[in-house]
Short mmCIF file of N, CA and C in Angstrom, two decimals:
data_model
loop_
_atom_site.label_atom_id
_atom_site.label_comp_id
_atom_site.label_asym_id
_atom_site.label_seq_id
_atom_site.Cartn_x
_atom_site.Cartn_y
_atom_site.Cartn_z
N MET A 176 -5.29 -3.65 9.98
CA MET A 176 -5.77 -3.79 8.63
C MET A 176 -5.50 -5.22 8.18
N ILE A 177 -6.45 -5.81 7.54
CA ILE A 177 -6.32 -7.17 7.02
C ILE A 177 -6.07 -7.06 5.53
N ILE A 178 -5.05 -7.75 5.03
CA ILE A 178 -4.74 -7.74 3.60
C ILE A 178 -4.91 -9.16 3.10
N ILE A 179 -5.76 -9.32 2.09
CA ILE A 179 -6.02 -10.63 1.52
C ILE A 179 -5.71 -10.54 0.03
N GLN A 180 -4.78 -11.37 -0.45
CA GLN A 180 -4.45 -11.36 -1.87
C GLN A 180 -4.95 -12.66 -2.48
N THR A 181 -5.81 -12.52 -3.50
CA THR A 181 -6.29 -13.68 -4.24
C THR A 181 -5.75 -13.57 -5.65
N LYS A 182 -6.19 -14.48 -6.52
CA LYS A 182 -5.69 -14.49 -7.88
C LYS A 182 -5.99 -13.18 -8.60
N PHE A 183 -7.15 -12.57 -8.35
CA PHE A 183 -7.53 -11.39 -9.11
C PHE A 183 -7.59 -10.11 -8.30
N LYS A 184 -7.73 -10.17 -7.00
CA LYS A 184 -7.91 -8.96 -6.22
C LYS A 184 -7.15 -9.01 -4.92
N ILE A 185 -6.86 -7.82 -4.43
CA ILE A 185 -6.29 -7.68 -3.11
C ILE A 185 -7.30 -6.89 -2.31
N TYR A 186 -7.70 -7.43 -1.19
CA TYR A 186 -8.70 -6.78 -0.36
C TYR A 186 -8.02 -6.19 0.85
N GLN A 187 -8.23 -4.90 1.08
CA GLN A 187 -7.74 -4.26 2.28
C GLN A 187 -8.95 -3.89 3.11
N ILE A 188 -9.09 -4.52 4.23
CA ILE A 188 -10.27 -4.32 5.05
C ILE A 188 -9.83 -3.89 6.44
N GLU A 189 -10.32 -2.76 6.88
CA GLU A 189 -10.00 -2.32 8.23
C GLU A 189 -10.90 -3.05 9.20
N LEU A 190 -10.31 -3.55 10.28
CA LEU A 190 -11.05 -4.27 11.30
C LEU A 190 -12.16 -3.41 11.89
N LYS A 191 -11.87 -2.11 12.09
CA LYS A 191 -12.89 -1.21 12.64
C LYS A 191 -14.12 -1.17 11.75
N PHE A 192 -13.90 -1.20 10.44
CA PHE A 192 -15.01 -1.14 9.51
C PHE A 192 -15.85 -2.41 9.59
N ILE A 193 -15.20 -3.56 9.70
CA ILE A 193 -15.92 -4.84 9.82
C ILE A 193 -16.77 -4.84 11.09
N ILE A 194 -16.17 -4.44 12.21
CA ILE A 194 -16.90 -4.38 13.48
C ILE A 194 -18.08 -3.42 13.37
N PHE A 195 -17.83 -2.27 12.75
CA PHE A 195 -18.89 -1.28 12.57
C PHE A 195 -20.06 -1.86 11.78
N LEU A 196 -19.76 -2.59 10.71
CA LEU A 196 -20.83 -3.18 9.90
C LEU A 196 -21.61 -4.24 10.68
N ILE A 197 -20.92 -5.04 11.48
CA ILE A 197 -21.60 -6.05 12.30
C ILE A 197 -22.55 -5.39 13.29
N ILE A 198 -22.08 -4.33 13.94
CA ILE A 198 -22.93 -3.60 14.88
C ILE A 198 -24.14 -3.02 14.16
N LEU A 199 -23.90 -2.45 12.98
CA LEU A 199 -25.02 -1.88 12.21
C LEU A 199 -26.05 -2.94 11.85
N LEU A 200 -25.56 -4.11 11.46
CA LEU A 200 -26.50 -5.18 11.10
C LEU A 200 -27.34 -5.60 12.30
N LYS A 201 -26.73 -5.62 13.49
CA LYS A 201 -27.48 -5.97 14.69
C LYS A 201 -28.49 -4.89 15.06
N LEU A 202 -28.11 -3.64 14.80
CA LEU A 202 -28.98 -2.52 15.17
C LEU A 202 -30.00 -2.16 14.10
N LYS A 203 -29.85 -2.75 12.94
CA LYS A 203 -30.69 -2.36 11.80
C LYS A 203 -32.18 -2.51 12.10
N PHE A 204 -32.54 -3.50 12.89
CA PHE A 204 -33.95 -3.70 13.21
C PHE A 204 -34.43 -2.67 14.23
N LEU A 205 -33.51 -2.10 15.00
CA LEU A 205 -33.89 -1.15 16.03
C LEU A 205 -33.93 0.29 15.52
N LEU A 206 -33.16 0.57 14.49
CA LEU A 206 -33.07 1.94 13.98
C LEU A 206 -34.00 2.15 12.80
N LYS A 207 -34.45 3.36 12.69
CA LYS A 207 -35.22 3.69 11.48
C LYS A 207 -34.24 3.78 10.32
N LEU A 208 -34.73 3.58 9.12
CA LEU A 208 -33.89 3.54 7.94
C LEU A 208 -33.11 4.84 7.75
N ARG A 209 -33.72 5.98 8.01
CA ARG A 209 -33.03 7.26 7.83
C ARG A 209 -31.84 7.38 8.77
N LEU A 210 -32.02 7.00 10.00
CA LEU A 210 -30.94 7.09 10.97
C LEU A 210 -29.78 6.17 10.58
N LEU A 211 -30.10 5.00 10.08
CA LEU A 211 -29.07 4.07 9.62
C LEU A 211 -28.25 4.70 8.50
N TYR A 212 -28.92 5.31 7.53
CA TYR A 212 -28.21 5.96 6.44
C TYR A 212 -27.34 7.11 6.94
N ILE A 213 -27.82 7.89 7.87
CA ILE A 213 -27.05 9.01 8.41
C ILE A 213 -25.78 8.50 9.09
N ILE A 214 -25.91 7.46 9.89
CA ILE A 214 -24.75 6.89 10.58
C ILE A 214 -23.75 6.33 9.56
N LEU A 215 -24.24 5.59 8.58
CA LEU A 215 -23.37 4.99 7.58
C LEU A 215 -22.64 6.07 6.77
N ILE A 216 -23.35 7.08 6.34
CA ILE A 216 -22.73 8.16 5.57
C ILE A 216 -21.71 8.90 6.42
N SER A 217 -22.03 9.15 7.69
CA SER A 217 -21.08 9.83 8.59
C SER A 217 -19.80 9.02 8.74
N PHE A 218 -19.94 7.71 8.87
CA PHE A 218 -18.76 6.86 9.01
C PHE A 218 -17.88 6.96 7.77
N PHE A 219 -18.47 6.90 6.58
CA PHE A 219 -17.68 6.99 5.36
C PHE A 219 -17.02 8.35 5.21
N VAL A 220 -17.69 9.43 5.57
CA VAL A 220 -17.11 10.76 5.48
C VAL A 220 -15.90 10.86 6.41
N ILE A 221 -16.04 10.35 7.62
CA ILE A 221 -14.92 10.38 8.57
C ILE A 221 -13.77 9.51 8.08
N THR A 222 -14.08 8.31 7.60
CA THR A 222 -13.05 7.39 7.13
C THR A 222 -12.33 7.95 5.91
N LEU A 223 -13.06 8.50 4.96
CA LEU A 223 -12.44 9.00 3.74
C LEU A 223 -11.76 10.34 3.94
N GLY A 224 -12.00 11.00 5.05
CA GLY A 224 -11.40 12.30 5.29
C GLY A 224 -10.00 12.24 5.85
N ARG A 225 -9.45 11.05 6.07
CA ARG A 225 -8.12 10.94 6.64
C ARG A 225 -7.05 11.33 5.63
N ASN A 226 -5.88 11.72 6.13
CA ASN A 226 -4.77 12.21 5.31
C ASN A 226 -4.27 11.19 4.30
N TYR A 227 -4.29 9.92 4.65
CA TYR A 227 -3.65 8.92 3.81
C TYR A 227 -4.62 8.23 2.85
N THR A 228 -5.76 8.82 2.62
CA THR A 228 -6.72 8.25 1.69
C THR A 228 -6.21 8.44 0.26
N TYR A 229 -6.47 7.46 -0.57
CA TYR A 229 -5.97 7.49 -1.94
C TYR A 229 -7.11 7.72 -2.93
N SER A 230 -7.85 8.79 -2.78
CA SER A 230 -8.91 9.05 -3.75
C SER A 230 -8.38 9.96 -4.85
N GLN A 231 -8.75 9.69 -6.06
CA GLN A 231 -8.32 10.48 -7.21
C GLN A 231 -6.80 10.66 -7.23
N GLU A 232 -6.07 9.57 -7.14
CA GLU A 232 -4.63 9.63 -7.08
C GLU A 232 -4.04 10.20 -8.35
N SER A 233 -3.13 11.15 -8.19
CA SER A 233 -2.46 11.71 -9.36
C SER A 233 -1.27 10.84 -9.76
N TRP A 234 -0.79 10.00 -8.84
CA TRP A 234 0.37 9.17 -9.13
C TRP A 234 0.01 7.97 -10.00
N TRP A 235 -1.26 7.63 -10.08
CA TRP A 235 -1.72 6.46 -10.84
C TRP A 235 -2.70 6.92 -11.90
N LYS A 236 -2.35 6.76 -13.13
CA LYS A 236 -3.23 7.14 -14.23
C LYS A 236 -4.08 5.93 -14.62
N ASP A 237 -5.38 6.01 -14.35
CA ASP A 237 -6.27 4.91 -14.71
C ASP A 237 -6.42 4.84 -16.22
N LYS A 238 -6.35 3.63 -16.74
CA LYS A 238 -6.50 3.40 -18.17
C LYS A 238 -7.65 2.44 -18.39
N LYS A 239 -8.20 2.48 -19.58
CA LYS A 239 -9.24 1.52 -19.94
C LYS A 239 -8.59 0.40 -20.73
N TYR A 240 -8.90 -0.82 -20.34
CA TYR A 240 -8.33 -1.99 -21.00
C TYR A 240 -9.42 -2.74 -21.75
N LYS A 241 -9.00 -3.49 -22.76
CA LYS A 241 -9.97 -4.18 -23.61
C LYS A 241 -10.68 -5.32 -22.90
N THR A 242 -10.00 -5.96 -21.97
CA THR A 242 -10.62 -7.09 -21.28
C THR A 242 -10.75 -6.80 -19.78
N GLU A 243 -11.73 -7.43 -19.18
CA GLU A 243 -11.93 -7.28 -17.74
C GLU A 243 -10.77 -7.90 -16.97
N GLU A 244 -10.20 -8.95 -17.51
CA GLU A 244 -9.06 -9.61 -16.87
C GLU A 244 -7.88 -8.66 -16.73
N LYS A 245 -7.59 -7.91 -17.82
CA LYS A 245 -6.49 -6.93 -17.76
C LYS A 245 -6.82 -5.80 -16.79
N GLN A 246 -8.06 -5.38 -16.79
CA GLN A 246 -8.49 -4.32 -15.87
C GLN A 246 -8.24 -4.76 -14.42
N LYS A 247 -8.62 -5.99 -14.08
CA LYS A 247 -8.41 -6.51 -12.73
C LYS A 247 -6.93 -6.66 -12.42
N LYS A 248 -6.17 -7.09 -13.41
CA LYS A 248 -4.73 -7.27 -13.23
C LYS A 248 -4.08 -5.97 -12.78
N PHE A 249 -4.43 -4.87 -13.44
CA PHE A 249 -3.79 -3.60 -13.10
C PHE A 249 -4.44 -2.92 -11.89
N GLU A 250 -5.68 -3.25 -11.59
CA GLU A 250 -6.28 -2.80 -10.32
C GLU A 250 -5.54 -3.46 -9.16
N ASN A 251 -5.22 -4.74 -9.31
CA ASN A 251 -4.44 -5.44 -8.28
C ASN A 251 -3.07 -4.81 -8.10
N CYS A 252 -2.46 -4.43 -9.21
CA CYS A 252 -1.16 -3.77 -9.17
C CYS A 252 -1.25 -2.48 -8.35
N LYS A 253 -2.28 -1.70 -8.61
CA LYS A 253 -2.49 -0.45 -7.87
C LYS A 253 -2.66 -0.73 -6.38
N HIS A 254 -3.44 -1.76 -6.04
CA HIS A 254 -3.68 -2.09 -4.63
C HIS A 254 -2.39 -2.55 -3.94
N VAL A 255 -1.52 -3.25 -4.67
CA VAL A 255 -0.23 -3.64 -4.10
C VAL A 255 0.58 -2.40 -3.78
N PHE A 256 0.63 -1.44 -4.71
CA PHE A 256 1.36 -0.20 -4.46
C PHE A 256 0.75 0.57 -3.28
N ILE A 257 -0.56 0.58 -3.17
CA ILE A 257 -1.21 1.26 -2.04
C ILE A 257 -0.80 0.60 -0.72
N SER A 258 -0.78 -0.72 -0.68
CA SER A 258 -0.37 -1.43 0.53
C SER A 258 1.09 -1.14 0.87
N ILE A 259 1.95 -1.16 -0.13
CA ILE A 259 3.36 -0.84 0.08
C ILE A 259 3.49 0.60 0.58
N GLY A 260 2.71 1.51 -0.02
CA GLY A 260 2.71 2.90 0.42
C GLY A 260 2.27 3.04 1.86
N ASP A 261 1.26 2.26 2.26
CA ASP A 261 0.83 2.27 3.67
C ASP A 261 1.96 1.79 4.57
N GLY A 262 2.66 0.74 4.16
CA GLY A 262 3.79 0.24 4.94
C GLY A 262 4.87 1.29 5.10
N LEU A 263 5.15 2.02 4.02
CA LEU A 263 6.14 3.09 4.08
C LEU A 263 5.64 4.26 4.93
N MET A 264 4.35 4.56 4.83
CA MET A 264 3.76 5.66 5.59
C MET A 264 3.79 5.39 7.09
N TYR A 265 3.53 4.15 7.48
CA TYR A 265 3.47 3.80 8.90
C TYR A 265 4.78 3.20 9.41
N GLY A 266 5.78 3.03 8.54
CA GLY A 266 7.03 2.41 8.96
C GLY A 266 6.82 0.99 9.42
N ASN A 267 5.96 0.25 8.70
CA ASN A 267 5.57 -1.09 9.12
C ASN A 267 5.79 -2.08 7.98
N VAL A 268 6.76 -2.96 8.16
CA VAL A 268 7.14 -3.90 7.10
C VAL A 268 6.06 -4.96 6.85
N THR A 269 5.13 -5.17 7.79
CA THR A 269 4.10 -6.20 7.58
C THR A 269 3.13 -5.84 6.46
N TYR A 270 3.03 -4.57 6.11
CA TYR A 270 2.21 -4.18 4.96
C TYR A 270 2.93 -4.51 3.65
N ILE A 271 4.24 -4.60 3.71
CA ILE A 271 5.07 -4.76 2.52
C ILE A 271 5.45 -6.22 2.27
N SER A 272 5.77 -6.95 3.33
CA SER A 272 6.33 -8.30 3.21
C SER A 272 5.45 -9.32 2.48
N PRO A 273 4.10 -9.20 2.48
CA PRO A 273 3.33 -10.19 1.70
C PRO A 273 3.64 -10.17 0.21
N PHE A 274 4.29 -9.11 -0.25
CA PHE A 274 4.55 -8.96 -1.68
C PHE A 274 6.02 -9.22 -2.03
N PHE A 275 6.79 -9.73 -1.06
CA PHE A 275 8.18 -10.09 -1.34
C PHE A 275 8.20 -11.36 -2.19
N GLN A 276 9.02 -11.34 -3.24
CA GLN A 276 9.26 -12.59 -3.95
C GLN A 276 10.46 -13.26 -3.28
N ASN A 277 10.90 -14.39 -3.78
CA ASN A 277 11.96 -15.14 -3.11
C ASN A 277 13.26 -14.36 -3.00
N GLU A 278 13.59 -13.59 -4.02
CA GLU A 278 14.80 -12.78 -4.01
C GLU A 278 14.46 -11.37 -4.46
N ILE A 279 14.92 -10.39 -3.68
CA ILE A 279 14.60 -8.98 -3.95
C ILE A 279 15.90 -8.19 -3.98
N TYR A 280 15.99 -7.27 -4.94
CA TYR A 280 17.14 -6.37 -4.95
C TYR A 280 16.82 -5.18 -4.07
N LEU A 281 17.68 -4.93 -3.07
CA LEU A 281 17.52 -3.78 -2.19
C LEU A 281 18.72 -2.87 -2.35
N GLY A 282 18.44 -1.60 -2.53
CA GLY A 282 19.48 -0.57 -2.56
C GLY A 282 19.04 0.53 -1.63
N LEU A 283 19.23 0.31 -0.31
CA LEU A 283 18.77 1.27 0.68
C LEU A 283 19.91 2.19 1.09
N GLN A 284 19.56 3.38 1.52
CA GLN A 284 20.54 4.37 1.96
C GLN A 284 21.40 3.80 3.08
N ASN A 285 22.72 4.00 2.99
CA ASN A 285 23.67 3.56 4.01
C ASN A 285 23.55 2.07 4.34
N SER A 286 23.26 1.26 3.36
CA SER A 286 23.13 -0.17 3.56
C SER A 286 23.78 -0.87 2.38
N GLU A 287 24.12 -2.12 2.57
CA GLU A 287 24.65 -2.87 1.44
C GLU A 287 23.58 -2.99 0.37
N LYS A 288 24.05 -2.94 -0.85
CA LYS A 288 23.13 -3.11 -1.97
C LYS A 288 23.32 -4.52 -2.52
N GLY A 289 22.21 -5.16 -2.85
CA GLY A 289 22.32 -6.50 -3.40
C GLY A 289 21.01 -7.26 -3.33
N TYR A 290 21.07 -8.53 -3.66
CA TYR A 290 19.90 -9.40 -3.63
C TYR A 290 19.79 -10.08 -2.27
N TYR A 291 18.58 -10.08 -1.73
CA TYR A 291 18.33 -10.66 -0.41
C TYR A 291 17.10 -11.54 -0.48
N ASN A 292 17.06 -12.57 0.39
CA ASN A 292 15.86 -13.41 0.44
C ASN A 292 14.76 -12.68 1.21
N ARG A 293 13.61 -13.30 1.30
CA ARG A 293 12.43 -12.66 1.92
C ARG A 293 12.68 -12.22 3.35
N GLU A 294 13.25 -13.12 4.16
CA GLU A 294 13.48 -12.82 5.58
C GLU A 294 14.51 -11.71 5.74
N GLN A 295 15.62 -11.81 5.02
CA GLN A 295 16.65 -10.77 5.10
C GLN A 295 16.08 -9.42 4.68
N SER A 296 15.28 -9.42 3.63
CA SER A 296 14.69 -8.17 3.15
C SER A 296 13.82 -7.53 4.22
N GLY A 297 13.03 -8.35 4.91
CA GLY A 297 12.19 -7.83 5.99
C GLY A 297 13.01 -7.18 7.09
N TYR A 298 14.10 -7.84 7.51
CA TYR A 298 14.96 -7.28 8.56
C TYR A 298 15.64 -6.00 8.11
N ILE A 299 16.10 -5.97 6.87
CA ILE A 299 16.80 -4.79 6.35
C ILE A 299 15.84 -3.61 6.28
N ILE A 300 14.62 -3.84 5.82
CA ILE A 300 13.64 -2.74 5.73
C ILE A 300 13.22 -2.29 7.13
N GLU A 301 13.05 -3.22 8.07
CA GLU A 301 12.75 -2.84 9.46
C GLU A 301 13.86 -1.96 10.03
N ASN A 302 15.10 -2.33 9.76
CA ASN A 302 16.25 -1.55 10.21
C ASN A 302 16.23 -0.15 9.58
N PHE A 303 15.88 -0.08 8.31
CA PHE A 303 15.76 1.21 7.63
C PHE A 303 14.72 2.09 8.33
N PHE A 304 13.56 1.50 8.66
CA PHE A 304 12.51 2.26 9.35
C PHE A 304 12.97 2.76 10.72
N SER A 305 13.75 1.95 11.43
CA SER A 305 14.21 2.40 12.76
C SER A 305 15.32 3.44 12.64
N THR A 306 16.14 3.36 11.58
CA THR A 306 17.21 4.34 11.37
C THR A 306 16.66 5.66 10.85
N TYR A 307 15.65 5.59 10.00
CA TYR A 307 15.04 6.78 9.39
C TYR A 307 13.54 6.77 9.68
N PRO A 308 13.12 7.18 10.90
CA PRO A 308 11.70 7.14 11.26
C PRO A 308 10.86 8.02 10.33
N VAL A 309 9.81 7.45 9.79
CA VAL A 309 8.99 8.13 8.79
C VAL A 309 8.22 9.31 9.38
N SER A 310 8.20 10.38 8.61
CA SER A 310 7.35 11.53 8.93
C SER A 310 6.13 11.49 8.00
N SER A 311 6.39 11.18 6.72
CA SER A 311 5.29 11.01 5.76
C SER A 311 5.82 10.28 4.52
N PHE A 312 4.89 9.73 3.77
CA PHE A 312 5.24 9.09 2.50
C PHE A 312 4.10 9.32 1.52
N LYS A 313 4.47 9.57 0.26
CA LYS A 313 3.45 9.76 -0.77
C LYS A 313 4.03 9.34 -2.12
N TRP A 314 3.25 8.54 -2.86
CA TRP A 314 3.64 8.18 -4.22
C TRP A 314 3.55 9.42 -5.10
N LYS A 315 4.50 9.56 -6.03
CA LYS A 315 4.51 10.72 -6.94
C LYS A 315 4.10 10.34 -8.36
N ASN A 316 4.60 9.22 -8.85
CA ASN A 316 4.20 8.76 -10.19
C ASN A 316 4.44 7.26 -10.33
N SER A 317 3.91 6.72 -11.42
CA SER A 317 4.03 5.28 -11.66
C SER A 317 3.92 4.98 -13.14
N SER A 318 4.36 3.79 -13.49
CA SER A 318 4.17 3.30 -14.86
C SER A 318 4.02 1.79 -14.78
N ARG A 319 3.48 1.21 -15.83
CA ARG A 319 3.26 -0.24 -15.81
C ARG A 319 3.22 -0.79 -17.23
N SER A 320 3.56 -2.07 -17.31
CA SER A 320 3.47 -2.81 -18.57
C SER A 320 2.91 -4.18 -18.24
N GLU A 321 2.94 -5.08 -19.19
CA GLU A 321 2.34 -6.41 -18.98
C GLU A 321 2.97 -7.17 -17.82
N ARG A 322 4.29 -7.10 -17.68
CA ARG A 322 4.98 -7.91 -16.67
C ARG A 322 5.64 -7.11 -15.56
N PHE A 323 5.77 -5.80 -15.73
CA PHE A 323 6.46 -4.99 -14.73
C PHE A 323 5.67 -3.73 -14.41
N ALA A 324 5.86 -3.23 -13.19
CA ALA A 324 5.26 -1.96 -12.78
C ALA A 324 6.29 -1.24 -11.91
N PHE A 325 6.19 0.08 -11.89
CA PHE A 325 7.17 0.89 -11.20
C PHE A 325 6.46 2.08 -10.56
N ALA A 326 6.85 2.43 -9.35
CA ALA A 326 6.30 3.63 -8.71
C ALA A 326 7.43 4.35 -7.97
N LEU A 327 7.33 5.67 -7.97
CA LEU A 327 8.32 6.53 -7.35
C LEU A 327 7.62 7.37 -6.29
N GLY A 328 8.20 7.47 -5.11
CA GLY A 328 7.57 8.24 -4.04
C GLY A 328 8.57 9.02 -3.21
N LYS A 329 8.04 9.94 -2.40
CA LYS A 329 8.84 10.75 -1.48
C LYS A 329 8.64 10.27 -0.06
N TYR A 330 9.74 9.93 0.59
CA TYR A 330 9.75 9.43 1.96
C TYR A 330 10.40 10.50 2.83
N LYS A 331 9.61 11.14 3.68
CA LYS A 331 10.14 12.15 4.59
C LYS A 331 10.36 11.49 5.94
N TYR A 332 11.52 11.78 6.54
CA TYR A 332 11.86 11.16 7.82
C TYR A 332 12.45 12.21 8.77
N LYS A 333 12.35 11.90 10.07
CA LYS A 333 12.88 12.78 11.11
C LYS A 333 14.21 12.21 11.60
N LYS A 334 15.21 13.05 11.63
CA LYS A 334 16.51 12.62 12.14
C LYS A 334 17.21 13.84 12.74
N GLY A 335 17.57 13.75 14.00
CA GLY A 335 18.28 14.84 14.66
C GLY A 335 17.49 16.14 14.70
N GLY A 336 16.18 16.04 14.80
CA GLY A 336 15.34 17.23 14.87
C GLY A 336 15.02 17.86 13.53
N PHE A 337 15.53 17.29 12.45
CA PHE A 337 15.28 17.82 11.11
C PHE A 337 14.47 16.82 10.29
N ILE A 338 13.73 17.34 9.33
CA ILE A 338 13.00 16.47 8.40
C ILE A 338 13.74 16.49 7.07
N SER A 339 14.11 15.32 6.60
CA SER A 339 14.80 15.16 5.32
C SER A 339 13.98 14.25 4.42
N THR A 340 14.38 14.16 3.16
CA THR A 340 13.60 13.40 2.18
C THR A 340 14.46 12.41 1.41
N PHE A 341 13.92 11.23 1.21
CA PHE A 341 14.48 10.24 0.30
C PHE A 341 13.50 10.05 -0.85
N THR A 342 14.03 9.67 -2.00
CA THR A 342 13.19 9.22 -3.10
C THR A 342 13.23 7.69 -3.09
N ILE A 343 12.06 7.08 -3.06
CA ILE A 343 11.98 5.61 -3.04
C ILE A 343 11.35 5.13 -4.33
N SER A 344 12.01 4.18 -4.98
CA SER A 344 11.42 3.57 -6.17
C SER A 344 11.20 2.08 -5.88
N VAL A 345 10.03 1.62 -6.27
CA VAL A 345 9.65 0.22 -6.07
C VAL A 345 9.26 -0.35 -7.42
N SER A 346 9.85 -1.50 -7.74
CA SER A 346 9.54 -2.19 -8.99
C SER A 346 8.83 -3.50 -8.66
N LEU A 347 7.72 -3.74 -9.36
CA LEU A 347 6.97 -4.98 -9.18
C LEU A 347 7.11 -5.84 -10.43
N LYS A 348 7.01 -7.14 -10.23
CA LYS A 348 7.05 -8.10 -11.33
C LYS A 348 5.80 -8.96 -11.24
N TYR A 349 5.17 -9.24 -12.38
CA TYR A 349 3.96 -10.06 -12.43
C TYR A 349 4.36 -11.52 -12.56
N ILE A 350 4.18 -12.28 -11.46
CA ILE A 350 4.61 -13.68 -11.41
C ILE A 350 3.43 -14.54 -10.96
N ASN A 351 3.08 -15.55 -11.74
CA ASN A 351 1.99 -16.48 -11.38
C ASN A 351 0.72 -15.74 -10.97
N ASP A 352 0.32 -14.78 -11.76
CA ASP A 352 -0.90 -14.00 -11.55
C ASP A 352 -0.88 -13.14 -10.29
N LEU A 353 0.30 -12.84 -9.77
CA LEU A 353 0.43 -11.96 -8.61
C LEU A 353 1.51 -10.91 -8.87
N TRP A 354 1.30 -9.71 -8.35
CA TRP A 354 2.31 -8.65 -8.42
C TRP A 354 3.21 -8.78 -7.20
N MET A 355 4.51 -8.98 -7.44
CA MET A 355 5.48 -9.18 -6.36
C MET A 355 6.60 -8.14 -6.48
N ILE A 356 7.18 -7.77 -5.34
CA ILE A 356 8.25 -6.78 -5.33
C ILE A 356 9.51 -7.39 -5.94
N ASP A 357 10.05 -6.69 -6.93
CA ASP A 357 11.27 -7.10 -7.60
C ASP A 357 12.47 -6.36 -7.02
N GLN A 358 12.29 -5.04 -6.80
CA GLN A 358 13.38 -4.27 -6.21
C GLN A 358 12.86 -3.03 -5.50
N VAL A 359 13.65 -2.58 -4.51
CA VAL A 359 13.37 -1.35 -3.77
C VAL A 359 14.68 -0.57 -3.73
N ILE A 360 14.65 0.67 -4.20
CA ILE A 360 15.84 1.51 -4.21
C ILE A 360 15.52 2.83 -3.51
N VAL A 361 16.41 3.23 -2.60
CA VAL A 361 16.25 4.48 -1.85
C VAL A 361 17.43 5.37 -2.17
N ASN A 362 17.14 6.60 -2.61
CA ASN A 362 18.19 7.60 -2.91
C ASN A 362 17.93 8.86 -2.11
#
């Protein structure tokens, strides 16, 4: 997955989807229009049918804002949380690390609690993933204001043949037109 963060939007593009579109564009002259639509619709049904799709999320309450700028600001916030959620779901810190600010407060289970720089935070979270291998992750609720956003989720992990659960809270701070991770707490 490619993650691109710009001033107003975060784009999450799956490489498979890009390749699929390129192939379709090359085949478009060879296929009849109906067949092209059937293939395209089938691809979207298969893609959207996966377990980790975030359609109609109950954890994020969409609001209407007076300006388009504010609307984009909070859409970006949602996309940051989705990317962080993907990182937690797959146990992959590379989905999360683009949103690290210079100093992050980490309070992880069985780990020192405190402020860490970007690199240290990445290593600590990687260690957490290896100590508590993820079984599943899902956001449960969220809230947001002009400068801060917060989301709470359930992290299920496998350890010793049993599945246990942590509650993970992630706080974001709006800095220089970007949503950045302020703190991560695991209980």
